[in-house]
Amino acid sequence: MAQPKERSGAGDPVRTLELLWRLPAASGAARGPKQRSSVEAVVAAAIEIADGKGIDALTMRAVATALGMTPMATYTYVPGKAELIDLMLDTVYARMDRADLTGLPWRDRVALVAGENRAMLARHPWVASLPTTRPPLGPGLAAKYDHELRAFEGLGLDDVAMDAALTFVLGFVTSVSRLAIDTDHAAADSAMSDRQWWERAAPVLAQVFDEQQYPLAARVGTAAGTAHDAAYSADHAYEFGLALVLDGLARRIDDPRTDC
């Protein structure tokens, strides 16, 4: 199986943490000539490139060009692409909207957290493609994690279960967001909407697809296609799936001994 080219936590952990928290050791401002840019400017340019063209288009040279600098100059601020990606992720996390969860029922709190992440992934689709098993442990992630855990506070879950519940919710949101992103990419790459694609394929499918041999697939697929005007609807998948996620969490919250 092909592995993603990029992931979080791929750079030197000490250097990355120094940059994320803007420790003095991460800055070379006290040495050499006056700097023309900043870590923040490099990160902002990188995010703009990834938002517009995808993470594969992100290179140190592309960032340098966007800032009117030489490629070597960008290394004055960030040691490499791996560290830059962690800085980008943490900046995106820091900028996320965070609703006031105070006093809300837990289902509403969890739904808001899910919605915040879905909106973030819609604005920054490249984030959904990055494995984050070694997340950028910067101030943006710390604020995000602390805020999101509040959705599960006071429900009788122990700390490990709270973390697992949040991971479960965010995993669902990322999965459905990828469906929406892939749908958009397919339409852009083919220059056809889903309806146009299926209309083009319909004559051939009519010849090869035997509804008698695959009756359930024919019935359900037709019903879903008619309902969504496509093979899938990311919006429907999100609303349907979120309800199931909340019901599953309710079972665990109502009885922490439940093996689910």
Short mmCIF file of C-alpha atoms in Angstrom, two decimals:
data_model
loop_
_atom_site.label_atom_id
_atom_site.label_comp_id
_atom_site.label_asym_id
_atom_site.label_seq_id
_atom_site.Cartn_x
_atom_site.Cartn_y
_atom_site.Cartn_z
CA MET A 1 0.00 0.00 0.00
CA ALA A 2 1.36 3.41 -0.97
CA GLN A 3 2.12 5.60 2.02
CA PRO A 4 1.29 9.33 2.17
CA LYS A 5 4.23 11.50 1.25
CA GLU A 6 3.72 13.84 4.18
CA ARG A 7 2.78 13.43 7.82
CA SER A 8 2.98 15.36 11.03
CA GLY A 9 5.87 14.81 13.41
CA ALA A 10 8.36 13.94 10.66
CA GLY A 11 10.89 16.63 11.58
CA ASP A 12 13.33 16.95 14.44
CA PRO A 13 11.12 17.02 17.57
CA VAL A 14 13.26 19.46 19.55
CA ARG A 15 13.59 21.94 16.71
CA THR A 16 9.90 21.60 15.89
CA LEU A 17 8.82 22.26 19.47
CA GLU A 18 11.13 25.26 19.71
CA LEU A 19 9.50 26.70 16.61
CA LEU A 20 5.95 25.85 17.63
CA TRP A 21 6.34 27.60 20.97
CA ARG A 22 8.60 30.33 19.53
CA LEU A 23 11.36 29.65 22.03
CA PRO A 24 14.39 31.96 21.77
CA ALA A 25 16.52 29.07 20.49
CA ALA A 26 14.27 28.87 17.43
CA SER A 27 15.01 32.42 16.30
CA GLY A 28 18.10 33.65 14.58
CA ALA A 29 16.99 37.26 14.82
CA ALA A 30 19.88 38.19 17.05
CA ARG A 31 22.43 36.99 14.50
CA GLY A 32 23.33 38.36 11.09
CA PRO A 33 21.61 41.11 9.08
CA LYS A 34 18.07 42.30 9.73
CA GLN A 35 15.60 39.67 8.61
CA ARG A 36 13.19 40.44 5.79
CA SER A 37 10.46 38.05 6.88
CA SER A 38 9.32 35.91 9.83
CA VAL A 39 8.28 32.41 10.76
CA GLU A 40 4.66 33.59 10.71
CA ALA A 41 4.99 34.90 7.15
CA VAL A 42 6.57 31.66 5.95
CA VAL A 43 3.79 29.61 7.55
CA ALA A 44 1.06 31.87 6.14
CA ALA A 45 2.50 31.56 2.63
CA ALA A 46 2.74 27.78 2.98
CA ILE A 47 -0.89 27.50 4.12
CA GLU A 48 -2.03 29.61 1.18
CA ILE A 49 -0.18 27.34 -1.24
CA ALA A 50 -1.58 24.16 0.33
CA ASP A 51 -5.12 25.58 0.44
CA GLY A 52 -5.01 26.59 -3.20
CA LYS A 53 -2.99 23.82 -4.83
CA GLY A 54 -2.79 20.96 -2.34
CA ILE A 55 -0.04 19.70 -0.08
CA ASP A 56 1.87 18.14 -3.00
CA ALA A 57 2.45 21.64 -4.39
CA LEU A 58 4.12 22.76 -1.16
CA THR A 59 7.87 23.09 -1.44
CA MET A 60 10.35 25.37 0.23
CA ARG A 61 11.04 26.86 -3.21
CA ALA A 62 7.33 27.62 -3.73
CA VAL A 63 7.17 29.34 -0.35
CA ALA A 64 10.28 31.35 -1.14
CA THR A 65 8.82 32.45 -4.47
CA ALA A 66 5.59 33.54 -2.80
CA LEU A 67 7.58 35.67 -0.34
CA GLY A 68 10.01 37.04 -2.94
CA MET A 69 12.95 35.34 -1.27
CA THR A 70 15.61 32.86 -2.33
CA PRO A 71 14.93 29.24 -1.35
CA MET A 72 17.95 29.26 0.95
CA ALA A 73 16.56 32.27 2.79
CA THR A 74 13.47 30.37 3.89
CA TYR A 75 15.68 27.96 5.81
CA THR A 76 16.63 30.90 8.02
CA TYR A 77 13.14 30.66 9.50
CA VAL A 78 12.17 26.99 9.15
CA PRO A 79 14.72 24.17 8.85
CA GLY A 80 12.70 22.11 6.39
CA LYS A 81 9.36 21.03 5.00
CA ALA A 82 8.69 18.54 7.79
CA GLU A 83 8.87 21.21 10.48
CA LEU A 84 6.92 23.61 8.27
CA ILE A 85 4.01 21.19 8.00
CA ASP A 86 3.76 20.96 11.78
CA LEU A 87 3.78 24.74 12.01
CA MET A 88 1.04 24.91 9.37
CA LEU A 89 -1.13 22.40 11.22
CA ASP A 90 -0.73 24.15 14.55
CA THR A 91 -1.56 27.52 12.98
CA VAL A 92 -4.71 26.11 11.38
CA TYR A 93 -5.71 24.61 14.73
CA ALA A 94 -5.11 27.92 16.49
CA ARG A 95 -7.35 29.76 14.02
CA MET A 96 -10.32 27.39 14.36
CA ASP A 97 -13.62 28.77 15.61
CA ARG A 98 -14.40 27.54 19.12
CA ALA A 99 -17.99 27.77 20.29
CA ASP A 100 -18.84 28.39 23.93
CA LEU A 101 -19.84 24.95 25.19
CA THR A 102 -20.85 26.14 28.66
CA GLY A 103 -24.21 24.85 29.84
CA LEU A 104 -25.06 22.95 26.65
CA PRO A 105 -26.30 19.35 26.63
CA TRP A 106 -23.48 16.96 25.85
CA ARG A 107 -24.90 15.97 22.46
CA ASP A 108 -24.92 19.61 21.39
CA ARG A 109 -21.36 20.05 22.66
CA VAL A 110 -20.08 17.06 20.71
CA ALA A 111 -22.00 18.11 17.59
CA LEU A 112 -20.44 21.57 17.77
CA VAL A 113 -16.95 20.12 18.09
CA ALA A 114 -17.63 17.87 15.12
CA GLY A 115 -18.93 20.80 13.10
CA GLU A 116 -15.91 22.95 13.93
CA ASN A 117 -13.58 20.26 12.63
CA ARG A 118 -15.67 19.68 9.53
CA ALA A 119 -15.55 23.40 8.73
CA MET A 120 -11.78 23.48 9.27
CA LEU A 121 -11.25 20.55 6.90
CA ALA A 122 -13.46 22.19 4.28
CA ARG A 123 -11.30 25.33 4.46
CA HIS A 124 -8.04 23.38 4.50
CA PRO A 125 -8.63 20.08 2.63
CA TRP A 126 -4.94 19.12 2.76
CA VAL A 127 -5.23 18.60 6.52
CA ALA A 128 -7.49 15.58 5.96
CA SER A 129 -4.74 13.81 4.01
CA LEU A 130 -2.04 14.17 6.66
CA PRO A 131 -1.55 11.36 9.18
CA THR A 132 -1.34 12.97 12.62
CA THR A 133 -0.39 10.07 14.89
CA ARG A 134 2.49 12.32 15.98
CA PRO A 135 0.56 15.58 16.25
CA PRO A 136 2.25 18.97 16.39
CA LEU A 137 2.38 19.63 20.14
CA GLY A 138 2.11 23.39 19.83
CA PRO A 139 -0.18 26.02 21.36
CA GLY A 140 -2.77 25.64 18.61
CA LEU A 141 -3.20 21.92 19.22
CA ALA A 142 -3.17 22.42 22.99
CA ALA A 143 -6.02 24.95 22.75
CA LYS A 144 -7.94 22.74 20.33
CA TYR A 145 -7.57 19.60 22.45
CA ASP A 146 -8.48 21.33 25.70
CA HIS A 147 -11.57 22.91 24.12
CA GLU A 148 -12.76 19.67 22.54
CA LEU A 149 -12.33 17.60 25.70
CA ARG A 150 -14.80 19.96 27.39
CA ALA A 151 -17.52 18.35 25.28
CA PHE A 152 -17.02 15.16 27.32
CA GLU A 153 -16.34 16.67 30.73
CA GLY A 154 -18.68 15.66 33.56
CA LEU A 155 -20.18 12.64 31.76
CA GLY A 156 -18.68 9.99 34.01
CA LEU A 157 -16.01 8.94 31.53
CA ASP A 158 -12.50 8.48 32.86
CA ASP A 159 -9.68 10.43 31.23
CA VAL A 160 -8.63 7.65 28.87
CA ALA A 161 -12.24 7.16 27.74
CA MET A 162 -12.63 10.92 27.19
CA ASP A 163 -9.59 10.91 24.94
CA ALA A 164 -10.86 7.85 23.07
CA ALA A 165 -14.32 9.36 22.63
CA LEU A 166 -12.82 12.51 21.12
CA THR A 167 -10.60 10.43 18.83
CA PHE A 168 -13.68 8.48 17.72
CA VAL A 169 -15.61 11.65 16.85
CA LEU A 170 -12.72 13.30 15.03
CA GLY A 171 -11.99 10.11 13.09
CA PHE A 172 -15.58 10.05 11.86
CA VAL A 173 -15.45 13.71 10.83
CA THR A 174 -12.17 13.26 8.95
CA SER A 175 -13.49 10.19 7.12
CA VAL A 176 -16.63 11.93 5.90
CA SER A 177 -14.69 15.09 5.05
CA ARG A 178 -12.41 13.05 2.82
CA LEU A 179 -15.49 11.86 0.94
CA ALA A 180 -16.52 15.47 0.27
CA ILE A 181 -12.97 16.43 -0.71
CA ASP A 182 -12.63 13.44 -3.06
CA THR A 183 -15.97 14.30 -4.66
CA ASP A 184 -14.82 17.86 -5.31
CA HIS A 185 -11.50 16.65 -6.72
CA ALA A 186 -13.24 14.16 -9.01
CA ALA A 187 -15.49 16.87 -10.41
CA ALA A 188 -12.56 19.23 -10.93
CA ASP A 189 -10.29 16.60 -12.49
CA SER A 190 -12.93 15.27 -14.88
CA ALA A 191 -14.61 18.62 -15.60
CA MET A 192 -17.91 16.79 -15.04
CA SER A 193 -20.42 16.82 -12.21
CA ASP A 194 -21.46 13.51 -10.67
CA ARG A 195 -24.73 13.66 -12.63
CA GLN A 196 -22.86 14.22 -15.90
CA TRP A 197 -20.45 11.37 -15.13
CA TRP A 198 -23.26 8.89 -14.43
CA GLU A 199 -25.19 10.00 -17.52
CA ARG A 200 -22.07 9.34 -19.58
CA ALA A 201 -21.57 5.89 -18.01
CA ALA A 202 -25.25 4.85 -18.07
CA PRO A 203 -25.38 3.30 -21.59
CA VAL A 204 -22.42 1.00 -20.86
CA LEU A 205 -23.74 0.07 -17.40
CA ALA A 206 -27.09 -0.83 -18.95
CA GLN A 207 -25.29 -3.43 -21.07
CA VAL A 208 -23.10 -5.01 -18.41
CA PHE A 209 -24.98 -4.68 -15.10
CA ASP A 210 -27.50 -7.50 -14.53
CA GLU A 211 -30.14 -6.37 -12.03
CA GLN A 212 -31.34 -9.95 -11.65
CA GLN A 213 -27.90 -11.12 -10.55
CA TYR A 214 -27.37 -8.18 -8.16
CA PRO A 215 -30.91 -7.32 -7.04
CA LEU A 216 -30.04 -5.73 -3.71
CA ALA A 217 -27.26 -3.61 -5.19
CA ALA A 218 -29.58 -2.52 -7.99
CA ARG A 219 -32.44 -1.58 -5.66
CA VAL A 220 -30.43 0.19 -2.97
CA GLY A 221 -28.01 1.84 -5.39
CA THR A 222 -30.89 3.23 -7.42
CA ALA A 223 -32.62 4.55 -4.30
CA ALA A 224 -29.44 6.22 -3.03
CA GLY A 225 -28.56 7.63 -6.44
CA THR A 226 -32.04 9.10 -6.82
CA ALA A 227 -31.94 10.59 -3.33
CA HIS A 228 -28.48 12.12 -3.66
CA ASP A 229 -28.25 12.70 -7.42
CA ALA A 230 -24.88 10.95 -7.06
CA ALA A 231 -23.41 7.75 -5.68
CA TYR A 232 -22.75 9.44 -2.35
CA SER A 233 -23.74 12.55 -0.46
CA ALA A 234 -21.16 13.78 2.02
CA ASP A 235 -23.79 15.93 3.75
CA HIS A 236 -26.15 12.99 4.21
CA ALA A 237 -23.31 10.72 5.32
CA TYR A 238 -22.30 13.32 7.91
CA GLU A 239 -25.78 13.86 9.38
CA PHE A 240 -26.62 10.15 9.36
CA GLY A 241 -23.25 9.13 10.79
CA LEU A 242 -23.13 11.81 13.46
CA ALA A 243 -26.46 10.62 14.84
CA LEU A 244 -25.05 7.09 15.10
CA VAL A 245 -21.86 8.38 16.72
CA LEU A 246 -23.86 10.25 19.34
CA ASP A 247 -26.10 7.23 19.99
CA GLY A 248 -23.04 5.05 20.44
CA LEU A 249 -21.50 7.50 22.88
CA ALA A 250 -24.79 7.71 24.77
CA ARG A 251 -24.70 3.95 25.32
CA ARG A 252 -21.22 4.19 26.82
CA ILE A 253 -22.06 7.26 28.90
CA ASP A 254 -25.24 5.72 30.30
CA ASP A 255 -23.35 2.57 31.31
CA PRO A 256 -19.54 3.00 31.50
CA ARG A 257 -19.23 -0.78 31.89
CA THR A 258 -20.67 -1.29 28.40
CA ASP A 259 -18.27 -3.07 26.11
CA CYS A 260 -18.73 -1.09 22.90
#
